[in-house]
Coordinates of C-alpha atoms and ligand atoms in Angstrom, one line a residue:
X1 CA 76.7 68.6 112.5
X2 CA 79.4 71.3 112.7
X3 CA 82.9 70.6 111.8
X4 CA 85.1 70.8 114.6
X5 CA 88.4 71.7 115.5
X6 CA 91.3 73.2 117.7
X7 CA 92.2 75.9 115.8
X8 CA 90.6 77.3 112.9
X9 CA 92.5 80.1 111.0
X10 CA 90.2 82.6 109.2
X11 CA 92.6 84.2 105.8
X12 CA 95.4 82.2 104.2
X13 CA 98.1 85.0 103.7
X14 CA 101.5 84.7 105.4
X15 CA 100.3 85.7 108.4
X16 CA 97.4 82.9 108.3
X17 CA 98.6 79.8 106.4
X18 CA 102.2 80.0 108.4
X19 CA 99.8 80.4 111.8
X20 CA 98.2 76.8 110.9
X21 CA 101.2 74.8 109.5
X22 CA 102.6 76.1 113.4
X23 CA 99.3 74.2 114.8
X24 CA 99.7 71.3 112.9
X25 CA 103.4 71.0 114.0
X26 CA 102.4 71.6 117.4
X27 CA 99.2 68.6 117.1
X28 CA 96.4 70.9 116.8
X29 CA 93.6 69.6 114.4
X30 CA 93.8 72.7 112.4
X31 CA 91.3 73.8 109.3
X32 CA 92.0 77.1 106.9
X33 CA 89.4 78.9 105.8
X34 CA 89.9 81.0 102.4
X35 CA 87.7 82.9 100.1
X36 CA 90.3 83.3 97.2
X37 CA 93.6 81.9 96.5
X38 CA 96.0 79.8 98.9
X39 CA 98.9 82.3 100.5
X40 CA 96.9 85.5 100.7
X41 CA 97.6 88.9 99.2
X42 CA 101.7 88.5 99.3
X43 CA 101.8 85.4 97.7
X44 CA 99.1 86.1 94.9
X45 CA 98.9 90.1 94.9
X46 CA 101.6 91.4 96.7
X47 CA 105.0 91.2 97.5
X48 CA 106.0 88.3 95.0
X49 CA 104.1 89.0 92.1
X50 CA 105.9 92.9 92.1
X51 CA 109.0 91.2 93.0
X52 CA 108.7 89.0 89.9
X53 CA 107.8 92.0 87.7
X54 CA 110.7 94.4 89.1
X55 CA 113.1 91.5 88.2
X56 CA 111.9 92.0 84.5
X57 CA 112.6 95.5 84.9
X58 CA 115.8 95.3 86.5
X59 CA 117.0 92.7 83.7
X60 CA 115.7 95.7 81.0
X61 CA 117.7 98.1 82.9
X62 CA 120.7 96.4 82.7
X63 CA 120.0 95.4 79.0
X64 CA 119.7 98.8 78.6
X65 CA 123.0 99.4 80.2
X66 CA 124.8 96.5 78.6
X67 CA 128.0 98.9 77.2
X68 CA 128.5 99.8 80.0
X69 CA 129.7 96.2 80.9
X70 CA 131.6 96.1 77.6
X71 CA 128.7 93.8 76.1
X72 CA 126.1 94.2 72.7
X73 CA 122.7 94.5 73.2
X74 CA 121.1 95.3 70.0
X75 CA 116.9 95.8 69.1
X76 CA 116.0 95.5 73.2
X77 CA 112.5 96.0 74.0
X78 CA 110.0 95.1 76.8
X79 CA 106.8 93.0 76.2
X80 CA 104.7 94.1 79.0
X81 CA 102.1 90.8 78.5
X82 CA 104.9 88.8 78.7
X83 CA 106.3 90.6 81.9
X84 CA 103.1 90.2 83.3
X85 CA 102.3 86.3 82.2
X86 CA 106.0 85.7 84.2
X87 CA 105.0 87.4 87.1
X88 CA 101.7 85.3 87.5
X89 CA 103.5 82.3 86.5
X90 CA 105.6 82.9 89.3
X91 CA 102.9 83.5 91.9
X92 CA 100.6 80.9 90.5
X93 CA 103.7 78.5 91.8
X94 CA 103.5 79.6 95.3
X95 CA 100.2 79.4 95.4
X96 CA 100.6 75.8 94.1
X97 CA 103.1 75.5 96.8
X98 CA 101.0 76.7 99.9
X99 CA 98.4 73.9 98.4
X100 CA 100.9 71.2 98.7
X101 CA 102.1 72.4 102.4
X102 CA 98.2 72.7 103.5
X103 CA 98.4 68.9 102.2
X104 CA 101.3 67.8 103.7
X105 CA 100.6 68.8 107.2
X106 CA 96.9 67.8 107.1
X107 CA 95.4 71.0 107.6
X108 CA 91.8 71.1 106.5
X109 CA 90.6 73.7 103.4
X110 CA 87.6 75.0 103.6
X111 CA 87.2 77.8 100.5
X112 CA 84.0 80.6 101.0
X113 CA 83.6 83.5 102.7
X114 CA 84.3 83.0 106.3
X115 CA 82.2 84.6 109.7
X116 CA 82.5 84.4 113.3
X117 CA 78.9 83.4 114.2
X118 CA 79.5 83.1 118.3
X119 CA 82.6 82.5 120.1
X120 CA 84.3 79.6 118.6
X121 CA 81.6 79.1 116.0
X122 CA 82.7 80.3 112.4
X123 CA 80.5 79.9 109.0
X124 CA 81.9 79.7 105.5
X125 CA 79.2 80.0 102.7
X126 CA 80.1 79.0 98.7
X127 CA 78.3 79.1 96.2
X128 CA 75.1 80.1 98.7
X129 CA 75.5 76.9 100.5
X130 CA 77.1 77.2 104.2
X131 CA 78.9 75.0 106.7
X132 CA 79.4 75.5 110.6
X133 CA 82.7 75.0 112.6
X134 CA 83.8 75.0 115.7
X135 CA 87.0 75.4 117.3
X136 CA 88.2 75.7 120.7
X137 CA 90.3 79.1 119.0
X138 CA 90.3 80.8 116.1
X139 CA 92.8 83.5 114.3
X140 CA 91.5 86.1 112.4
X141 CA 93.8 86.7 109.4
X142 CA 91.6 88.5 107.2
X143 CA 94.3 90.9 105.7
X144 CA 93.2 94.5 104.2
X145 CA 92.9 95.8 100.7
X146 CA 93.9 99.2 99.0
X147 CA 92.7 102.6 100.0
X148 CA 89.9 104.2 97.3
X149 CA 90.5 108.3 96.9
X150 CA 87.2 109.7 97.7
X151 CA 85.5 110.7 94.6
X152 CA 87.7 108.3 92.1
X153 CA 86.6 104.8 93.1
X154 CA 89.4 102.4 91.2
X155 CA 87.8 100.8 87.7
X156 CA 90.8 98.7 86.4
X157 CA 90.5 100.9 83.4
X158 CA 92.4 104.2 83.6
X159 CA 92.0 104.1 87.4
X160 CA 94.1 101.1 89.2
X161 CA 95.1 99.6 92.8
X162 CA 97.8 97.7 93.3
X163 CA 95.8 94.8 91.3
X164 CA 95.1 96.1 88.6
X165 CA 99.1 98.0 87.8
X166 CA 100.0 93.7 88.5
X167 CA 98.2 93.1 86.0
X168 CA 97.2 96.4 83.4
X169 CA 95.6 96.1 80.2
X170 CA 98.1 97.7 78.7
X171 CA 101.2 99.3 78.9
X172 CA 100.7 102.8 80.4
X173 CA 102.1 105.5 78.5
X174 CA 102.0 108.4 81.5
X175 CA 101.3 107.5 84.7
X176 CA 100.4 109.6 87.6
X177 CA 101.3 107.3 90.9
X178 CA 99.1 108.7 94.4
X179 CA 101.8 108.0 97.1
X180 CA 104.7 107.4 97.6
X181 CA 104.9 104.6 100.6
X182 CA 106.5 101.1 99.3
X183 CA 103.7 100.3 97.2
X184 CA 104.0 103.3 95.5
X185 CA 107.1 103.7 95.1
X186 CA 107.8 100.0 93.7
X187 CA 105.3 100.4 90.5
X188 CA 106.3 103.8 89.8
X189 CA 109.9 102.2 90.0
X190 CA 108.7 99.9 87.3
X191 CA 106.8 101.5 85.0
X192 CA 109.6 103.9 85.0
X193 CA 112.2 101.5 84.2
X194 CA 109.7 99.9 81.5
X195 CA 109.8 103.1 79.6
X196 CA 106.5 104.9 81.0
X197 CA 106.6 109.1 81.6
X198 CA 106.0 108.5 85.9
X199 CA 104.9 111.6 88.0
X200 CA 104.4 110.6 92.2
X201 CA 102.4 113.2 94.3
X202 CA 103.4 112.6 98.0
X203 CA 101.2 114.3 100.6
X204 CA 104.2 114.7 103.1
X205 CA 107.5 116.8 102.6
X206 CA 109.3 113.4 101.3
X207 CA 108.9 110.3 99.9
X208 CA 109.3 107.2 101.1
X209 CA 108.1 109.1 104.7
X210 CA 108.9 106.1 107.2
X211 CA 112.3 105.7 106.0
X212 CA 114.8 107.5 107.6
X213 CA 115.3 111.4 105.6
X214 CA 118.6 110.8 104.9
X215 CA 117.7 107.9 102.5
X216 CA 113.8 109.4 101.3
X217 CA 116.5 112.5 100.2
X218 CA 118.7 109.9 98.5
X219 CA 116.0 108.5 96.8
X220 CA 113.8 111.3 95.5
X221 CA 117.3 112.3 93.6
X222 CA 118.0 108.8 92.1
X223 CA 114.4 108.9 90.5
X224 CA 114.4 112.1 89.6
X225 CA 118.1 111.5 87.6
X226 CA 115.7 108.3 86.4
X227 CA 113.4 110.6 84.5
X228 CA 110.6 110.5 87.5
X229 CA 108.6 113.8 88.5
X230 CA 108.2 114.0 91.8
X231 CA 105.8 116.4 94.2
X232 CA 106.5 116.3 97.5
X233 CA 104.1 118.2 99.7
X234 CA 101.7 118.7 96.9
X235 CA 97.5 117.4 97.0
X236 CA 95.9 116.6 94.2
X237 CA 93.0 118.5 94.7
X238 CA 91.1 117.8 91.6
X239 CA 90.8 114.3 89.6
X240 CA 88.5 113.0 86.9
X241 CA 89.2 110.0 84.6
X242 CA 87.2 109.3 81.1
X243 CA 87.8 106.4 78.8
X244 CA 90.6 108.9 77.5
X245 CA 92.7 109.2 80.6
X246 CA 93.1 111.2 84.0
X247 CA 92.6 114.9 84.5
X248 CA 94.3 116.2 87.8
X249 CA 95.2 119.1 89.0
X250 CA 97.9 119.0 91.4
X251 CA 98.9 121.8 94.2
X252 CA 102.5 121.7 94.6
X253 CA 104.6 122.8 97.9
X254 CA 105.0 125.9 96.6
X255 CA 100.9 126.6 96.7
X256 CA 101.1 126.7 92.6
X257 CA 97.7 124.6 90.9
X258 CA 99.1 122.9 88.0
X259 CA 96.5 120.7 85.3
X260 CA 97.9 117.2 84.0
X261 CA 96.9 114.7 82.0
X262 CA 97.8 111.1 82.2
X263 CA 97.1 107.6 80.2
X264 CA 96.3 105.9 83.9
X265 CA 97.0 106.8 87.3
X266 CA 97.7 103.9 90.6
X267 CA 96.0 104.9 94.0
X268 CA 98.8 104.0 96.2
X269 CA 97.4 105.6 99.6
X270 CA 97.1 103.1 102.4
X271 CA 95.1 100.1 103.4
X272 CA 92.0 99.3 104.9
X273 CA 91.8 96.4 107.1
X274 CA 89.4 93.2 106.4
X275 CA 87.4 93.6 109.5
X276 CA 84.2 94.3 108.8
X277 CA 81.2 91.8 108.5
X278 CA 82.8 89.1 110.1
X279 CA 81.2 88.9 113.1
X280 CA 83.9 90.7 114.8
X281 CA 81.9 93.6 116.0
X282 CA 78.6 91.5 117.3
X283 CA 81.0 89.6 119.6
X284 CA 82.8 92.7 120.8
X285 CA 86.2 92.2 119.6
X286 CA 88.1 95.6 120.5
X287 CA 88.9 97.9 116.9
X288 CA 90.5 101.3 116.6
X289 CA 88.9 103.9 115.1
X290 CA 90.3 102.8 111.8
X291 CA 89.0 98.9 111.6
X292 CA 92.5 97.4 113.3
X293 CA 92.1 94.9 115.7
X294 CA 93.6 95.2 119.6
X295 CA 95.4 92.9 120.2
X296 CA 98.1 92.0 123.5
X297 CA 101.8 90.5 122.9
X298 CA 100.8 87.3 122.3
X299 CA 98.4 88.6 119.5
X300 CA 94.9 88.0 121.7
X301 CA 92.2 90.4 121.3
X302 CA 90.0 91.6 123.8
X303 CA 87.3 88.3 123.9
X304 CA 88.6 85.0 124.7
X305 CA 89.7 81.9 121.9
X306 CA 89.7 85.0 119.5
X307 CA 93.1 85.6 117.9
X308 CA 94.8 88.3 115.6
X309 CA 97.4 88.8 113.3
X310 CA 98.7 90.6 110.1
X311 CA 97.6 93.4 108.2
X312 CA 94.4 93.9 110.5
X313 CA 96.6 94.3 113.5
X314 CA 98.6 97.5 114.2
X315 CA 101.6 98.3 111.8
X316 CA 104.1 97.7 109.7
X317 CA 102.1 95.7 107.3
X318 CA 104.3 93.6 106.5
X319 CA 104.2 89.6 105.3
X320 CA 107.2 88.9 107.9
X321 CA 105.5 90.5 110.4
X322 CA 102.2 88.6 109.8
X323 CA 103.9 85.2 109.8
X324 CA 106.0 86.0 113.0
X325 CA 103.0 87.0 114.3
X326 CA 100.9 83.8 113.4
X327 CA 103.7 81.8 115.1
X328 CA 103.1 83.9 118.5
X329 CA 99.7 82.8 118.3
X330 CA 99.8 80.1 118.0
X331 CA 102.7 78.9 120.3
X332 CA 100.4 80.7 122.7
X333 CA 97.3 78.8 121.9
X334 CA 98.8 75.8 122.7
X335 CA 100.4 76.6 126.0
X336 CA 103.8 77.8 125.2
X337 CA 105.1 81.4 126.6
X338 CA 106.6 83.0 123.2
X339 CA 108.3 86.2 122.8
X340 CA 106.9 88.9 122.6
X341 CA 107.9 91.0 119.1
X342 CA 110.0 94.3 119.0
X343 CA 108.1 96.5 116.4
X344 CA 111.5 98.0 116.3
X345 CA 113.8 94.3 115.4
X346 CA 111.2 94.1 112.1
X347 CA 113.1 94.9 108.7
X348 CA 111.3 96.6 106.2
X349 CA 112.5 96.3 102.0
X350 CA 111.4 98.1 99.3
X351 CA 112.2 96.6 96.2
X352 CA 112.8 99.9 93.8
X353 CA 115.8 100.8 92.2
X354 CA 117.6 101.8 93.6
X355 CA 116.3 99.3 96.6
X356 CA 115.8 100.4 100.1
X357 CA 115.8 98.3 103.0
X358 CA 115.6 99.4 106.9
X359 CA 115.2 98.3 110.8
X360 CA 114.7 100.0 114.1
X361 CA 115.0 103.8 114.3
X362 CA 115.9 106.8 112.4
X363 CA 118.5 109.1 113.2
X364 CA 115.7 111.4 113.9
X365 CA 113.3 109.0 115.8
X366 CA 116.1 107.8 118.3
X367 CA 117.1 112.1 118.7
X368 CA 113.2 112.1 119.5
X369 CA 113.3 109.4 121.7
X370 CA 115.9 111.2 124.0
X371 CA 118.9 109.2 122.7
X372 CA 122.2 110.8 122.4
X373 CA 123.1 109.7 119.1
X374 CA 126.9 108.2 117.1
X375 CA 126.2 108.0 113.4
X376 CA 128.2 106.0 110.6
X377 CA 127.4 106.4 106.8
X378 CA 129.0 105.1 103.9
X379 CA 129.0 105.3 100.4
X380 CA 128.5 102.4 98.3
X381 CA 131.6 104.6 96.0
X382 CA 134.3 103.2 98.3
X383 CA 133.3 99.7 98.2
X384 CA 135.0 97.7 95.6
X385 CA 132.2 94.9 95.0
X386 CA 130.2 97.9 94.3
X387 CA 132.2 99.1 91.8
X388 CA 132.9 96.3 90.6
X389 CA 129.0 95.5 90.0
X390 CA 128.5 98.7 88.4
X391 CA 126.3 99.8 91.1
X392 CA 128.5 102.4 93.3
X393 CA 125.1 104.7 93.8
X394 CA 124.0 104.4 97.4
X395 CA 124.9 104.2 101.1
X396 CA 124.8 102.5 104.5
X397 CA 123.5 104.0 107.6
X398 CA 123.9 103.2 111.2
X399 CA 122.4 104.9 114.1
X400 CA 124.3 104.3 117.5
X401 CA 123.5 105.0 121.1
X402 CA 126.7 107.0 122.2
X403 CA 125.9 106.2 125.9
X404 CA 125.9 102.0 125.3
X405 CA 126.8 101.5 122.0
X406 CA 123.5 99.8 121.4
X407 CA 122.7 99.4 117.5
X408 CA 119.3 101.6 117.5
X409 CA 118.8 101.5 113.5
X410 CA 120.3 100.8 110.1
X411 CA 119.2 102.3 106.8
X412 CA 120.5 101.6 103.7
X413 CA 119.9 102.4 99.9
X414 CA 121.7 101.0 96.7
X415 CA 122.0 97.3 95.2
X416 CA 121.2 94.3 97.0
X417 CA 120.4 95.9 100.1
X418 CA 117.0 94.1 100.7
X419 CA 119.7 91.3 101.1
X420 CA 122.1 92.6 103.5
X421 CA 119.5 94.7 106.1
X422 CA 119.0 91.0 107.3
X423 CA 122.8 91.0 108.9
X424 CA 121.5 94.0 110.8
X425 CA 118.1 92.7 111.5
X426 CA 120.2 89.7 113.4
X427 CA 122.3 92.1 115.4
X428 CA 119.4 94.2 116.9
X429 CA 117.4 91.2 117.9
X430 CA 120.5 89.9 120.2
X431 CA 120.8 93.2 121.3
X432 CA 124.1 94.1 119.8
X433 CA 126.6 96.6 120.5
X434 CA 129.3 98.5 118.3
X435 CA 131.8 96.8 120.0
X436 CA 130.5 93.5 118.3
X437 CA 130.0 94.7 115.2
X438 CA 133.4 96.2 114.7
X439 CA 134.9 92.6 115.9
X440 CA 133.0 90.7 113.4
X441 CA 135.0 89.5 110.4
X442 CA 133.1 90.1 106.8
X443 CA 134.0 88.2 103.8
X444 CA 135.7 90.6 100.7
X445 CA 134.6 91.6 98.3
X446 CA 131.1 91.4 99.3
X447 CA 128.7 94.5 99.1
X448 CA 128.2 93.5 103.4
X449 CA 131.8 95.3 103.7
X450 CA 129.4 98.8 103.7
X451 CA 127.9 97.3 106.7
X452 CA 131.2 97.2 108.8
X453 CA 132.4 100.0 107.6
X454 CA 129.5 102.1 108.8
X455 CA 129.7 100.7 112.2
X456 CA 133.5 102.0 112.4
X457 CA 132.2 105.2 110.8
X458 CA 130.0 106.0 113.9
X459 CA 133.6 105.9 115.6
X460 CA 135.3 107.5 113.3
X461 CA 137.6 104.7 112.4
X462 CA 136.4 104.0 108.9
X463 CA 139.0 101.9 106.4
X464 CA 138.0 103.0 102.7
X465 CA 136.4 106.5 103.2
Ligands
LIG501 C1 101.6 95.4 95.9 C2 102.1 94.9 97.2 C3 103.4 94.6 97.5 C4 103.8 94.2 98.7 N1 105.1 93.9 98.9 C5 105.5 93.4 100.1 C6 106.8 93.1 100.3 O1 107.7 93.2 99.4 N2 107.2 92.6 101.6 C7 106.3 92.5 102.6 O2 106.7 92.1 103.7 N3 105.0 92.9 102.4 C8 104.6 93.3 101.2 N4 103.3 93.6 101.0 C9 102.4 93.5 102.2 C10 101.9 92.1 102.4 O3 101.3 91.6 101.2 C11 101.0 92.0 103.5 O4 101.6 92.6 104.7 C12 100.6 90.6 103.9 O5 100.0 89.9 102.8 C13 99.7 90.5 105.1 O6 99.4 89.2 105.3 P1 98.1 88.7 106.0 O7 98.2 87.3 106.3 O8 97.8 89.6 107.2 O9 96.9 89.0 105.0 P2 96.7 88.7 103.5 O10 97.9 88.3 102.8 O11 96.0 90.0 103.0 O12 95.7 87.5 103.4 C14 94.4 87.6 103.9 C15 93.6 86.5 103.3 O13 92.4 86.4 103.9 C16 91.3 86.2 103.0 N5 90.1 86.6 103.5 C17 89.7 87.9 103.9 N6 88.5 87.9 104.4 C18 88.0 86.6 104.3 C19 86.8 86.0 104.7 N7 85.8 86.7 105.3 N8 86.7 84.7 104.5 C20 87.7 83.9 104.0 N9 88.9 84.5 103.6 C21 89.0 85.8 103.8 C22 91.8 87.0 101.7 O14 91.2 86.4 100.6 C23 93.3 86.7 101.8 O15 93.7 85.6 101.0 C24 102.8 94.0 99.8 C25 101.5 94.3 99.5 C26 101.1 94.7 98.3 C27 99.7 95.0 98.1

């Protein structure tokens, strides 16, 4: 007889196992159903396994960079296997740890492949053997995985996705990186700082194209100072890879075909969503044109008891946004009225170097939007913590609406700065205002200082500038 159950939650990424500790909070008899590992592509594949691996690199960099601090650092070097080991160390522990929460708050695991089969009917086969369940609701948290080139389907060898640069057979000597989005961007920052010869190719006239231009300008120059080549507006519009290596040839901006050769090249061009062959389609559940699921504001798709959240929803992929989202579900599922979520409150962080880290709109997306605009920006030079840390490369962004005072967006580039958009991130969501901003007290020396004095830089009344 089939398993049955309030809530069954299809994908155990951030969007899906946070969605069913929420339902077993709440007294839902929750199950999980996963085909691979416990906490999804962030925990395994994603954004903590890079995180781990940039930390190696940072620590490198500043090895590198010890005189600097007045210290010796003799016979440095980088062992990329045991970079690597680290990094799945580290997210071999989360994975451990999303095991132990699925335990604690009695959620059932049920490992295969999982299909919607009917509404509130789901199989999962293993191992050719299948089991039925039923649930009164069920979540679909399926995820996505990387975007193939046409023409150059990813081997692992000399061709990799973001799976196979996490964990590379060996240390690539010249590396050709296909956009230039976060993904992109991070393992080019890596492999760069661990010695490598990086080129990017970015389709669009910048990199880092959802940031706002100010900082994708900022950026492209720090990496280049790095030693990076970088193409903007240029297509590779040949590519062929051989046991050897890649062959590309690249048409830059300026219309010029140039041939290239590289050890290994990462396909960094998007995402497809998991939404295909799980029954979604034979019960009608509404998709763009692109695989994304539909769904309202409290994450419902088109047919009832089916739920959606994540990376197969619409954008920003992002692991905060899929947990958030799981949450809204659920609370919704069990009779609660939850917020809705601002697309524009969600941070995003990319973890380069130097790091990037962002929320709400660009100065050019609130001009769009009809706002009349106050701007503050300032320079990570006149901050003494930054100085201080070495790090006085960067800057701090604020985009005001002149009429209200309204915070609309921060942007911000240089140390720590994943860290600090948070402060911002707080602000937006209770809708504040300059006025509150400039009124808040912030701790010296902290690197946060920046953050202040950007707000009184929209008003002209910045201290150290
Ligand atoms: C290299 C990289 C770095 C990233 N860095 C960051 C970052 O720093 N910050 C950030 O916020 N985001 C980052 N992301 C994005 C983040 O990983 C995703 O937004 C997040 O994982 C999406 O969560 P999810 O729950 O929607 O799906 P996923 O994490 O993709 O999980 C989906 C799960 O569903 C399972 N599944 C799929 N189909 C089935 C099926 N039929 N049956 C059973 N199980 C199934 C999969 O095995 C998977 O475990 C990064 C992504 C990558 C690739």
């Amino acid at each position: 007889m089939a398993e049955s159950y309030d809530l069954i939650v299809l994908g155990s990424g951030p969007g899906g196992y946070v969605a069913a500790i929420r339902g077993a909070q709440l007294g839902l008899k929750v199950a999980i159903v996963e085909r691979e590992l416990l906490g999804g592509i962030c925990l395994n594949w994603g954004c903590i396994p890079t995180k781990a691996l940039l930390r190696s690199a940072e620590i490198y960099h500043y090895m590198q960079h010890a005189k600097d601090y007045g210290l010796v650092a003799q016979g440095i070097s980088a062992d990329i296997e045991a970079v690597v080991k680290r990094s799945r160390g580290v997210a071999k522990q989360l994975n451990q740890g999303v095991t132990h929460l699925m335990k604690k708050n009695k959620i059932a695991v049920h490992f295969g492949d999982g299909k919607l089969t009917g509404q509130g009917k789901l199989s999962v086969t293993r191992d050719g053997k299948t089991e039925e369940l039923t649930a009164k609701n069920i979540i679909v948290a399926t995820g996505a995985r990387a975007r193939d080139l046409p023409n150059l389907p990813t081997d692992g060898k000399r061709v990799w996705t973001y799976r196979h640069a996490m964990t590379p057979p060996e240390m690539p000597t010249k590396l050709l990186v296909i956009g230039s989005g976060a993904i992109g961007i991070e393992f080019a920052s890596f492999y760069n700082d661990m010695g490598a010869e990086v080129t990017v190719v970015e389709m669009l006239d910048r990199i880092v194209p959802v940031e706002d231009a100010d900082v994708s300008a900022f950026l492209e120059k720090a990496l280049k100072k790095q030693g990076m080549n970088i193409l903007t507006g240029a297509k590779i519009d040949k590519i062929a890879a051989d046991a050897n290596g890649v062959k590309a040839r690249i048409t830059g901006k300026d219309g010029k075909a140039t041939d290239g050769e590289f050890s290994h090249v990462i396909v960094a061009i998007g995402i497809v969503p998991n939404t295909e062959n799980i029954g979604l389609k034979e019960l009608g559940v509404a998709m763009d044109d692109r695989g994304f699921l539909k769904t309202d504001p409290a994450c419902k798709t088109n047919v009832d008891g089916v739920y959606a959240i994540g990376d197969i929803t619409a954008p920003p992929w992002l692991a905060h946004k899929a947990s958030h989202e799981g949450v809204i579900a659920v609370e919704a599922i069990a009779g609660n009225h939850p917020h809705a979520m601002d697309p524009r409150n969600i941070p995003g962080c990319t973890y380069c170097h130097p790091q990037i880290a962002s929320v709400g709109l660009t100065e050019a997306k609130a001009k769009e939007a009809g706002y009349e605009v106050k701007v503050g920006n300032f320079p990570f030079i006149g901050n003494g913590k930054a100085i201080a840390l070495g790090e006085a490369e960067g800057f701090i962004k604020t985009v005001f609406d002149a009429r209200t005072g309204e915070l609309l967006g921060a942007h911000m580039i240089g140390a720590e700065v994943t860290e600090l958009i948070q402060g911002y991130t707080i602000g937006k969501t209770l809708e504040t205002t300059e006025a509150e901003l400039m009124e808040t007290v912030f701790p010296h020396p902290t690197l946060s200082e920046m953050m202040h004095e950007s707000v009184l830089g929209a008003y002209g009344r910045a201290l150290h500038i």
